Coordinates of C-alpha atoms and ligand atoms in Angstrom, one line a residue:
X1 CA -30.5 5.4 22.1
X2 CA -28.6 8.6 23.0
X3 CA -25.2 7.0 22.2
X4 CA -25.9 7.0 18.5
X5 CA -24.4 9.8 16.4
X6 CA -27.7 10.2 14.5
X7 CA -31.2 11.1 15.7
X8 CA -34.1 8.7 15.4
X9 CA -34.8 7.9 11.8
X10 CA -38.2 7.0 10.5
X11 CA -38.8 3.7 8.8
X12 CA -38.6 4.0 5.0
X13 CA -42.1 2.5 4.9
X14 CA -44.5 2.5 7.8
X15 CA -44.7 -0.8 9.7
X16 CA -47.6 -3.1 8.9
X17 CA -46.7 -6.2 10.8
X18 CA -44.2 -5.4 13.6
X19 CA -46.0 -3.5 16.3
X20 CA -44.8 0.1 17.0
X21 CA -43.3 0.4 20.4
X22 CA -42.1 -3.2 20.6
X23 CA -38.8 -3.8 22.4
X24 CA -36.8 -5.5 19.7
X25 CA -34.2 -6.7 22.3
X26 CA -36.7 -8.6 24.3
X27 CA -37.2 -12.2 23.0
X28 CA -40.6 -12.8 24.8
X29 CA -42.0 -9.9 22.8
X30 CA -40.5 -11.2 19.5
X31 CA -41.5 -14.9 19.8
X32 CA -45.2 -14.2 19.1
X33 CA -44.3 -12.6 15.8
X34 CA -42.4 -15.7 14.6
X35 CA -45.3 -17.8 15.9
X36 CA -47.7 -15.7 13.8
X37 CA -45.7 -16.0 10.6
X38 CA -45.2 -19.7 11.1
X39 CA -48.9 -20.4 11.6
X40 CA -49.9 -18.1 8.8
X41 CA -47.7 -19.7 6.2
X42 CA -49.8 -22.8 5.4
X43 CA -52.9 -20.6 5.3
X44 CA -51.6 -18.5 2.4
X45 CA -54.1 -19.6 -0.2
X46 CA -53.0 -17.3 -3.1
X47 CA -49.8 -16.1 -4.6
X48 CA -50.7 -12.6 -3.3
X49 CA -51.0 -14.0 0.2
X50 CA -47.6 -15.6 0.0
X51 CA -46.0 -12.4 -1.3
X52 CA -47.6 -10.4 1.5
X53 CA -46.3 -13.0 4.0
X54 CA -42.8 -12.5 2.5
X55 CA -43.0 -8.8 2.9
X56 CA -44.1 -9.1 6.5
X57 CA -41.2 -11.5 7.2
X58 CA -38.9 -9.0 5.5
X59 CA -40.2 -6.2 7.7
X60 CA -39.4 -8.2 10.8
X61 CA -36.0 -9.1 9.5
X62 CA -35.2 -5.5 8.8
X63 CA -36.4 -4.3 12.2
X64 CA -34.2 -6.9 13.9
X65 CA -31.3 -6.1 11.6
X66 CA -31.5 -2.4 12.4
X67 CA -31.8 -3.1 16.1
X68 CA -28.6 -5.1 16.0
X69 CA -26.8 -2.5 13.9
X70 CA -27.7 0.3 16.2
X71 CA -26.4 -1.6 19.2
X72 CA -23.2 -2.4 17.3
X73 CA -22.8 1.2 16.2
X74 CA -23.3 2.5 19.7
X75 CA -20.8 0.1 21.1
X76 CA -18.1 0.8 18.5
X77 CA -18.6 4.6 19.0
X78 CA -18.3 4.2 22.8
X79 CA -16.1 1.3 23.7
X80 CA -15.7 2.9 27.1
X81 CA -19.4 2.8 27.9
X82 CA -20.4 -0.4 29.8
X83 CA -24.1 0.1 29.0
X84 CA -23.4 0.1 25.3
X85 CA -21.4 -3.1 25.5
X86 CA -24.0 -4.7 27.7
X87 CA -26.8 -3.8 25.3
X88 CA -24.9 -5.2 22.3
X89 CA -23.9 -8.4 24.1
X90 CA -27.5 -8.9 25.3
X91 CA -28.7 -8.9 21.7
X92 CA -25.9 -11.3 20.5
X93 CA -26.2 -13.7 23.4
X94 CA -29.9 -13.6 24.3
X95 CA -31.8 -12.7 21.1
X96 CA -29.7 -14.0 18.2
X97 CA -29.5 -17.6 19.3
X98 CA -33.3 -17.6 19.6
X99 CA -33.7 -16.0 16.1
X100 CA -31.6 -18.6 14.3
X101 CA -33.8 -21.7 14.6
X102 CA -37.0 -19.6 14.1
X103 CA -35.7 -18.1 10.9
X104 CA -34.8 -21.6 9.7
X105 CA -38.3 -22.7 10.3
X106 CA -39.7 -19.9 8.2
X107 CA -37.3 -20.8 5.5
X108 CA -38.5 -24.4 5.6
X109 CA -42.1 -23.3 5.6
X110 CA -41.4 -21.2 2.5
X111 CA -39.5 -23.8 0.6
X112 CA -42.2 -26.4 1.4
X113 CA -45.1 -24.1 0.4
X114 CA -47.2 -25.5 -2.4
X115 CA -47.6 -22.1 -4.1
X116 CA -43.8 -21.4 -4.1
X117 CA -43.4 -22.4 -7.7
X118 CA -46.2 -20.2 -8.8
X119 CA -44.4 -17.0 -7.7
X120 CA -43.2 -14.8 -10.6
X121 CA -40.0 -16.6 -11.6
X122 CA -37.8 -13.6 -12.6
X123 CA -38.7 -11.9 -9.3
X124 CA -38.1 -14.8 -6.9
X125 CA -35.7 -17.2 -8.5
X126 CA -32.6 -16.0 -6.7
X127 CA -34.4 -15.8 -3.3
X128 CA -35.8 -19.3 -3.8
X129 CA -32.4 -20.7 -5.0
X130 CA -30.5 -19.3 -2.0
X131 CA -33.2 -20.2 0.6
X132 CA -33.6 -23.7 -0.8
X133 CA -29.8 -24.3 -0.6
X134 CA -29.7 -23.2 3.1
X135 CA -32.6 -25.5 4.0
X136 CA -31.1 -28.5 2.1
X137 CA -27.7 -28.0 3.8
X138 CA -29.0 -28.0 7.3
X139 CA -28.1 -31.0 9.4
X140 CA -29.0 -31.1 13.1
X141 CA -25.9 -33.1 13.8
X142 CA -23.8 -30.2 12.4
X143 CA -25.1 -27.6 15.0
X144 CA -22.8 -28.9 17.7
X145 CA -19.8 -29.1 15.3
X146 CA -20.4 -25.5 14.2
X147 CA -20.3 -24.4 17.8
X148 CA -17.0 -26.2 18.2
X149 CA -15.7 -24.6 15.1
X150 CA -16.7 -21.2 16.4
X151 CA -14.9 -21.8 19.6
X152 CA -11.7 -22.8 17.7
X153 CA -11.9 -19.7 15.6
X154 CA -12.2 -17.7 18.8
X155 CA -9.0 -19.4 20.1
X156 CA -7.3 -18.3 16.9
X157 CA -8.4 -14.7 17.4
X158 CA -7.4 -14.7 21.0
X159 CA -4.0 -16.1 20.2
X160 CA -3.4 -13.7 17.4
X161 CA -4.7 -10.7 19.3
X162 CA -2.6 -11.5 22.4
X163 CA 0.8 -11.4 20.6
X164 CA 3.0 -8.4 21.4
X165 CA 6.6 -7.5 21.1
X166 CA 8.8 -5.0 22.9
X167 CA 10.2 -2.6 20.4
X168 CA 11.8 0.8 21.1
X169 CA 11.2 0.2 24.8
X170 CA 7.5 -0.3 24.6
X171 CA 5.1 -3.2 24.2
X172 CA 3.4 -3.1 20.8
X173 CA 0.8 -5.3 19.1
X174 CA 1.9 -7.0 15.8
X175 CA -0.6 -4.8 14.0
X176 CA 1.0 -1.6 15.4
X177 CA 4.4 -3.0 14.3
X178 CA 3.2 -2.8 10.7
X179 CA 3.9 0.9 10.5
X180 CA 7.7 0.5 11.0
X181 CA 7.8 -1.3 7.6
X182 CA 7.2 2.2 6.1
X183 CA 10.2 3.7 7.8
X184 CA 13.1 4.8 5.6
X185 CA 15.7 3.3 7.9
X186 CA 16.3 -0.1 6.5
X187 CA 18.0 -1.6 9.6
X188 CA 15.1 -0.5 11.7
X189 CA 12.6 -2.1 9.2
X190 CA 14.5 -5.4 9.3
X191 CA 14.6 -5.4 13.1
X192 CA 10.9 -4.7 13.3
X193 CA 10.1 -7.4 10.7
X194 CA 12.2 -10.0 12.3
X195 CA 10.8 -9.4 15.7
X196 CA 7.2 -9.9 14.4
X197 CA 8.2 -12.9 12.4
X198 CA 9.9 -14.6 15.3
X199 CA 7.1 -13.8 17.7
X200 CA 4.7 -15.6 15.4
X201 CA 7.1 -18.5 14.9
X202 CA 7.2 -19.1 18.6
X203 CA 3.4 -19.9 18.5
X204 CA 3.6 -21.8 15.2
X205 CA 2.7 -25.2 16.8
X206 CA -0.3 -23.7 18.5
X207 CA -1.6 -22.2 15.2
X208 CA -1.0 -25.5 13.5
X209 CA -2.8 -27.4 16.2
X210 CA -5.9 -25.1 16.0
X211 CA -5.9 -25.5 12.2
X212 CA -5.6 -29.3 12.3
X213 CA -8.7 -29.4 14.5
X214 CA -10.6 -27.0 12.2
X215 CA -9.8 -29.0 9.1
X216 CA -11.0 -32.2 10.7
X217 CA -14.2 -30.6 11.9
X218 CA -14.9 -29.0 8.6
X219 CA -14.4 -32.3 6.8
X220 CA -16.9 -33.9 9.2
X221 CA -19.5 -31.1 8.6
X222 CA -19.2 -31.6 4.9
X223 CA -19.5 -35.4 5.2
X224 CA -22.6 -35.1 7.4
X225 CA -24.2 -32.9 4.7
X226 CA -23.5 -35.5 2.0
X227 CA -20.5 -33.9 0.3
X228 CA -17.3 -35.6 -0.8
X229 CA -15.2 -32.8 0.5
X230 CA -15.4 -29.5 2.4
X231 CA -14.6 -27.4 -0.7
X232 CA -17.7 -28.6 -2.5
X233 CA -19.8 -28.1 0.7
X234 CA -18.6 -24.5 1.3
X235 CA -19.3 -23.6 -2.3
X236 CA -22.9 -24.4 -1.7
X237 CA -23.0 -22.8 1.7
X238 CA -21.6 -19.6 0.3
X239 CA -24.2 -19.7 -2.4
X240 CA -21.6 -19.9 -5.1
X241 CA -24.0 -21.0 -7.9
X242 CA -22.4 -18.9 -10.6
X243 CA -18.8 -20.1 -10.5
X244 CA -17.0 -23.4 -9.8
X245 CA -13.7 -24.5 -8.3
X246 CA -12.5 -24.8 -11.9
X247 CA -13.2 -21.1 -12.4
X248 CA -11.1 -20.3 -9.4
X249 CA -8.2 -22.3 -10.9
X250 CA -8.6 -20.2 -14.0
X251 CA -8.3 -17.1 -11.8
X252 CA -5.1 -18.5 -10.2
X253 CA -3.6 -19.3 -13.6
X254 CA -4.5 -15.9 -15.1
X255 CA -2.9 -14.1 -12.1
X256 CA 0.2 -16.1 -12.6
X257 CA 0.4 -15.4 -16.3
X258 CA -0.9 -11.8 -16.5
X259 CA -0.3 -10.1 -13.2
X260 CA 3.0 -11.7 -12.0
X261 CA 5.1 -10.1 -14.8
X262 CA 3.8 -6.7 -13.8
X263 CA 4.5 -7.4 -10.1
X264 CA 8.0 -8.4 -11.0
X265 CA 8.5 -5.3 -13.1
X266 CA 7.3 -3.1 -10.3
X267 CA 9.6 -4.9 -7.8
X268 CA 12.6 -4.4 -10.2
X269 CA 11.8 -0.7 -10.4
X270 CA 11.5 -0.5 -6.6
X271 CA 14.8 -2.2 -6.2
X272 CA 16.5 0.3 -8.5
X273 CA 14.9 3.3 -6.8
X274 CA 16.0 2.0 -3.4
X275 CA 19.4 1.3 -4.9
X276 CA 19.4 -2.3 -3.5
X277 CA 20.9 -5.4 -5.0
X278 CA 17.9 -7.5 -3.8
X279 CA 14.6 -6.8 -2.2
X280 CA 14.1 -8.4 1.2
X281 CA 10.6 -8.9 2.7
X282 CA 11.0 -5.8 4.8
X283 CA 11.6 -3.6 1.7
X284 CA 8.2 -3.9 0.2
X285 CA 6.1 -1.3 2.0
X286 CA 8.5 1.7 2.3
X287 CA 8.2 4.6 -0.2
X288 CA 10.9 3.8 -2.8
X289 CA 11.9 7.4 -3.0
X290 CA 12.0 7.9 0.7
X291 CA 9.4 10.6 0.6
X292 CA 7.3 11.5 3.7
X293 CA 3.7 10.2 3.7
X294 CA 1.1 12.0 1.7
X295 CA -1.0 14.5 3.7
X296 CA -4.5 14.6 2.2
X297 CA -6.1 16.7 5.0
X298 CA -5.7 17.9 8.5
X299 CA -9.3 17.9 9.8
X300 CA -11.9 15.3 9.2
X301 CA -14.3 18.1 8.1
X302 CA -11.9 18.7 5.2
X303 CA -11.9 15.1 4.3
X304 CA -15.7 15.1 4.1
X305 CA -16.0 18.3 2.0
X306 CA -13.2 17.3 -0.4
X307 CA -14.8 13.9 -0.8
X308 CA -18.1 15.7 -1.5
X309 CA -16.3 17.7 -4.2
X310 CA -15.2 14.5 -5.8
X311 CA -18.7 13.1 -5.9
X312 CA -20.0 16.4 -7.3
X313 CA -17.6 16.1 -10.2
X314 CA -18.5 12.5 -10.7
X315 CA -22.3 12.5 -10.5
X316 CA -25.1 14.8 -9.1
X317 CA -27.2 11.9 -7.7
X318 CA -24.3 10.3 -5.9
X319 CA -23.2 13.7 -4.5
X320 CA -26.8 14.2 -3.3
X321 CA -26.7 10.8 -1.4
X322 CA -23.4 11.7 0.3
X323 CA -24.8 15.1 1.3
X324 CA -27.9 13.5 2.8
X325 CA -25.7 11.2 4.9
X326 CA -24.0 14.3 6.3
X327 CA -27.3 16.0 6.9
X328 CA -28.6 13.0 8.8
X329 CA -25.3 12.6 10.8
X330 CA -24.7 9.1 9.2
X331 CA -21.0 9.6 9.2
X332 CA -18.8 9.1 12.3
X333 CA -15.3 9.4 10.8
X334 CA -12.9 11.0 13.2
X335 CA -10.5 9.1 15.4
X336 CA -11.2 9.8 19.1
X337 CA -10.7 8.1 22.4
X338 CA -13.2 5.4 23.1
X339 CA -13.8 4.4 19.5
X340 CA -13.2 0.9 18.2
X341 CA -10.5 0.6 15.6
X342 CA -11.0 0.2 11.9
X343 CA -13.8 1.3 9.5
X344 CA -17.1 -0.2 8.2
X345 CA -20.3 0.6 6.5
X346 CA -23.5 -0.6 8.1
X347 CA -27.1 -0.2 6.8
X348 CA -30.0 0.7 9.0
X349 CA -32.3 -1.8 7.4
X350 CA -35.6 -0.3 8.4
X351 CA -34.8 3.4 7.7
X352 CA -33.0 1.9 4.7
X353 CA -30.1 4.4 5.0
X354 CA -26.3 3.7 5.3
X355 CA -23.9 4.6 8.1
X356 CA -20.1 4.9 7.8
X357 CA -17.7 4.5 10.7
X358 CA -14.0 5.3 10.4
X359 CA -11.0 6.4 12.3
X360 CA -9.5 9.0 10.0
X361 CA -6.1 10.5 11.0
X362 CA -5.0 12.2 7.8
X363 CA -3.5 9.5 5.6
X364 CA -4.0 8.5 2.0
X365 CA -5.4 5.3 3.3
X366 CA -8.3 7.3 4.8
X367 CA -9.1 8.8 1.4
X368 CA -9.2 5.3 -0.1
X369 CA -11.4 4.1 2.8
X370 CA -14.0 6.9 2.6
X371 CA -14.3 6.4 -1.2
X372 CA -14.6 2.6 -0.7
X373 CA -17.2 2.8 2.1
X374 CA -19.2 5.5 0.2
X375 CA -19.4 3.0 -2.7
X376 CA -21.1 0.6 -0.3
X377 CA -23.3 3.4 1.0
X378 CA -24.5 4.2 -2.5
X379 CA -25.3 0.6 -3.0
X380 CA -27.5 0.7 0.1
X381 CA -29.3 3.9 -1.0
X382 CA -29.9 2.4 -4.5
X383 CA -31.7 -0.6 -3.2
X384 CA -34.0 1.3 -0.8
X385 CA -37.2 0.7 -2.6
X386 CA -37.1 -3.1 -2.7
X387 CA -39.4 -4.5 -0.1
X388 CA -37.8 -7.9 0.0
X389 CA -35.1 -7.5 2.7
X390 CA -32.9 -10.2 1.2
X391 CA -32.6 -8.3 -2.1
X392 CA -31.5 -5.0 -0.5
X393 CA -28.0 -6.5 -0.2
X394 CA -26.0 -8.2 -3.0
X395 CA -23.5 -11.1 -2.8
X396 CA -20.0 -9.9 -1.7
X397 CA -18.5 -10.6 -5.1
X398 CA -20.7 -7.7 -6.3
X399 CA -20.9 -5.5 -3.1
X400 CA -17.1 -5.0 -3.5
X401 CA -17.6 -4.0 -7.1
X402 CA -19.7 -1.1 -5.8
X403 CA -17.0 0.0 -3.4
X404 CA -13.8 -0.8 -5.4
X405 CA -15.2 0.9 -8.5
X406 CA -15.8 4.0 -6.4
X407 CA -12.1 4.0 -5.3
X408 CA -11.0 4.0 -9.0
X409 CA -13.7 6.4 -10.2
X410 CA -13.2 8.8 -7.3
X411 CA -9.4 8.7 -7.7
X412 CA -9.8 10.4 -11.1
X413 CA -10.7 13.6 -9.2
X414 CA -8.4 13.2 -6.3
X415 CA -6.8 16.6 -7.0
X416 CA -9.5 17.7 -4.6
X417 CA -7.0 16.5 -1.9
X418 CA -3.7 17.0 -3.6
X419 CA -1.3 18.9 -5.8
X420 CA -1.1 17.4 -9.3
X421 CA 2.2 15.6 -8.4
X422 CA 0.8 14.2 -5.1
X423 CA -2.4 13.2 -6.8
X424 CA -0.5 11.1 -9.2
X425 CA 1.6 9.6 -6.4
X426 CA -1.7 8.6 -4.6
X427 CA -3.0 7.0 -7.8
X428 CA 0.2 5.1 -8.3
X429 CA 0.1 3.7 -4.8
X430 CA -3.5 2.7 -5.3
X431 CA -2.9 0.9 -8.6
X432 CA 0.3 -0.8 -7.3
X433 CA -1.8 -2.0 -4.3
X434 CA -4.3 -3.6 -6.7
X435 CA -1.6 -5.4 -8.6
X436 CA 0.0 -6.5 -5.4
X437 CA -3.1 -8.0 -3.8
X438 CA -4.1 -10.2 -6.8
X439 CA -1.2 -12.7 -6.2
X440 CA -1.9 -12.9 -2.5
X441 CA -5.6 -13.6 -3.2
X442 CA -4.6 -16.3 -5.6
X443 CA -2.2 -17.8 -3.0
X444 CA -4.7 -17.8 -0.2
X445 CA -7.5 -19.2 -2.4
X446 CA -5.4 -21.9 -4.1
X447 CA -4.0 -23.0 -0.7
X448 CA -7.4 -23.7 0.6
X449 CA -8.4 -25.6 -2.5
X450 CA -5.4 -27.8 -1.9
X451 CA -6.1 -28.2 1.9
X452 CA -9.7 -29.4 1.6
X453 CA -9.1 -31.7 -1.4
X454 CA -6.2 -33.4 0.3
X455 CA -7.8 -35.0 3.4
X456 CA -5.4 -36.6 5.8
X457 CA -2.5 -34.4 4.7
X458 CA 0.4 -34.0 7.2
X459 CA 1.7 -30.6 8.4
X460 CA 4.8 -31.0 6.4
X461 CA 2.9 -31.7 3.2
X462 CA 0.8 -28.6 4.0
X463 CA 3.8 -26.4 4.3
X464 CA 5.2 -27.7 1.1
X465 CA 1.9 -26.9 -0.7
X466 CA 2.1 -23.4 0.7
X467 CA 5.7 -22.9 -0.3
X468 CA 5.0 -24.0 -3.9
X469 CA 2.4 -21.3 -4.0
X470 CA 4.8 -18.8 -2.6
X471 CA 7.2 -19.7 -5.5
X472 CA 4.4 -19.1 -8.0
X473 CA 3.0 -15.9 -6.5
X474 CA 5.6 -14.5 -4.1
X475 CA 7.4 -12.3 -6.6
X476 CA 11.1 -11.6 -6.4
X477 CA 11.6 -10.8 -2.7
X478 CA 14.6 -12.6 -1.3
X479 CA 13.7 -14.7 1.8
X480 CA 17.1 -16.3 2.4
X481 CA 17.6 -17.1 6.0
X482 CA 13.8 -16.9 6.8
X483 CA 12.5 -20.2 5.4
X484 CA 10.4 -21.0 8.4
X485 CA 8.8 -17.6 8.5
X486 CA 7.9 -18.0 4.8
X487 CA 6.5 -21.5 5.3
X488 CA 4.1 -20.3 8.0
X489 CA 3.2 -17.0 6.5
X490 CA -0.4 -18.1 6.1
X491 CA -0.8 -18.2 9.9
X492 CA -1.4 -14.5 9.8
X493 CA -4.2 -14.6 7.2
X494 CA -7.3 -14.7 9.5
X495 CA -9.7 -15.8 6.7
X496 CA -8.0 -19.2 6.3
X497 CA -8.9 -19.9 10.0
X498 CA -12.1 -18.0 10.5
X499 CA -13.9 -17.6 7.1
X500 CA -12.7 -20.5 5.0
X501 CA -12.7 -19.9 1.2
X502 CA -14.0 -16.3 1.7
X503 CA -11.3 -14.3 0.0
X504 CA -11.4 -14.8 -3.8
X505 CA -14.5 -12.6 -3.7
X506 CA -12.2 -9.6 -3.5
X507 CA -10.3 -10.7 -6.6
X508 CA -13.5 -11.3 -8.5
X509 CA -14.9 -7.9 -7.5
X510 CA -11.6 -6.2 -8.3
X511 CA -11.9 -7.6 -11.9
X512 CA -15.4 -6.1 -12.0
X513 CA -14.3 -2.7 -10.7
X514 CA -11.4 -2.5 -13.1
X515 CA -13.8 -3.2 -16.0
X516 CA -16.2 -0.4 -14.7
X517 CA -13.1 1.9 -14.6
X518 CA -11.9 0.8 -18.1
X519 CA -15.4 1.6 -19.4
X520 CA -15.3 5.0 -17.9
X521 CA -12.1 5.8 -19.7
X522 CA -13.9 5.3 -22.9
X523 CA -17.3 6.6 -21.9
X524 CA -17.6 8.3 -18.6
X525 CA -21.3 9.0 -18.5
X526 CA -22.2 5.6 -19.9
X527 CA -20.0 3.7 -17.5
X528 CA -21.4 5.6 -14.5
X529 CA -24.9 5.1 -15.6
X530 CA -24.4 1.3 -15.9
X531 CA -22.7 1.3 -12.5
X532 CA -25.7 3.1 -10.9
X533 CA -28.2 0.8 -12.7
X534 CA -26.4 -2.3 -11.4
X535 CA -26.6 -1.1 -7.8
X536 CA -30.3 -0.7 -8.0
X537 CA -30.6 -4.5 -8.6
X538 CA -29.3 -5.3 -5.1
X539 CA -29.2 -9.0 -4.7
X540 CA -32.2 -9.7 -6.9
X541 CA -30.3 -11.2 -9.9
X542 CA -27.5 -13.8 -10.3
X543 CA -23.9 -12.5 -10.3
X544 CA -23.4 -12.7 -14.1
X545 CA -26.4 -10.4 -14.5
X546 CA -25.3 -8.0 -11.9
X547 CA -21.8 -7.8 -13.5
X548 CA -23.3 -7.4 -17.0
X549 CA -25.6 -4.6 -15.8
X550 CA -22.5 -2.8 -14.6
X551 CA -20.9 -3.3 -18.0
X552 CA -18.6 -6.1 -16.9
X553 CA -18.0 -9.7 -17.8
X554 CA -18.3 -12.3 -15.0
X555 CA -15.2 -14.2 -16.1
X556 CA -11.9 -14.7 -14.4
X557 CA -9.8 -16.0 -17.2
X558 CA -6.7 -14.7 -19.1
X559 CA -8.8 -13.1 -21.7
X560 CA -10.6 -10.9 -19.1
X561 CA -7.6 -10.2 -17.0
X562 CA -5.1 -9.3 -19.8
X563 CA -6.5 -6.0 -21.0
X564 CA -7.2 -4.8 -17.5
X565 CA -3.7 -5.5 -16.4
X566 CA -2.5 -3.8 -19.5
X567 CA -4.6 -0.7 -18.7
X568 CA -3.2 -0.5 -15.2
X569 CA 0.4 -0.9 -16.6
X570 CA -0.1 1.9 -19.1
X571 CA -1.7 4.1 -16.4
X572 CA 1.2 3.4 -14.1
X573 CA 3.7 4.5 -16.8
X574 CA 1.7 7.7 -17.4
X575 CA 1.8 8.5 -13.8
X576 CA 5.6 8.3 -13.5
Ligands
ZN601 ZN1 -15.8 -3.3 1.2

């Protein structure tokens, strides 16, 4: 494909099962491979046969995954190219729906295999546990309900994405309006904030209606699968074997007790610096000293070379990995016409190398993003040699430890981008951001626990539950006069609609990353070594083991959170 920023990359290991030259976007060519695996499964007469069968299945999965990734990368790099879009949509619409039921049959064949329990336990227990859970949760009567759910989430995305306002004479999306909250002019900030809030409020009934339907559907899905409520069902579905709803409650309580005092302290300081009597919701994003934005670089080439310098100071092996990505053109980072917005890291699963996509424009946010995505990329590189496709990626709770740790560790050398004073300002912004996100994560998570354990609740009760959480975790901002906006604030959190319960992962991972960083303050080389060792494990071990390999405890209680918050607080004081 000529639309890709990189040239053809060889598979990490030569194919042994998937034929060379096969068109991976053509289902009639793919079906025989699934047939072959399916009919071979019962004939695996030894543990070695079964392991070989798993490796062949992995090879097929990786080839398909890479095909999908390449089509996605080509499309996001060239949104104005109709061929690229067509090719991606063909895969999503014509190939993926065929793959799903066939993959499920392979999973069933594996779980039902008589030799399954004879596989080496340490090596396969996580794979077996996850696959078994997926097979057990499957209910044919849920397939249609899940399609309905997907349609409703599309409605949510369409509605959210369609909202615009007229501001300063031009039509702007609500996302675009976010930047005005960083403007020093307070009246302008208020005007922009009110405009966005009111625009959303006008659609409040529609958002509520979509959500009512989603909750009902999800309860039915859980019931069909034999669960008392959707919360318990989704914990299984998300393979949360290593923590419980009670652990999440501990997280909420710990955030309230340990983090909220620091958030209030930071808000009080902000209020003083801004010389205001009270902070209003539109005063939370502006620089409290009215300074212009940080300017870490002009050209994307500078961003790459300065990031390279950071990794060289951090670790030779990581620096080597980042250099290789540059040599293989696995970075597409500049913002140009025709590129999709945002940033992501994707792995070419057969070549077993990572790719990073960004739209860098010269902001501190770009520096945070490149460090973050590089952390994911290092994770992908570290797991290259594992032949079990499923183990080359970890659960999100740990993937984000890889990336968030890299933000914190990389920030230690951020003078590569800044004068000493600006470097400290960048660090401060980053750490304040970490403190600020914990309460929001707790709010979003606790809200969903309430929703799905209170079946039959009314809209009014739901608002009340949300407002109680806003009282607990909302800090000291003064919302007087904006009660309705506050009560419906959750409408803007896409995860609540689209990826239910998927959010606390970021909080869990941040606790892991802060521990890696805390360790590095005491023992730089040791902490980095543990970090690298933990990445090599990929998804092959349960979460507590991945955390412990990285030198972190897999606990979300007060005792774990307290010293970390204390460290951030001290650091913030030192950076003043
Ligand atoms: Zn990430």
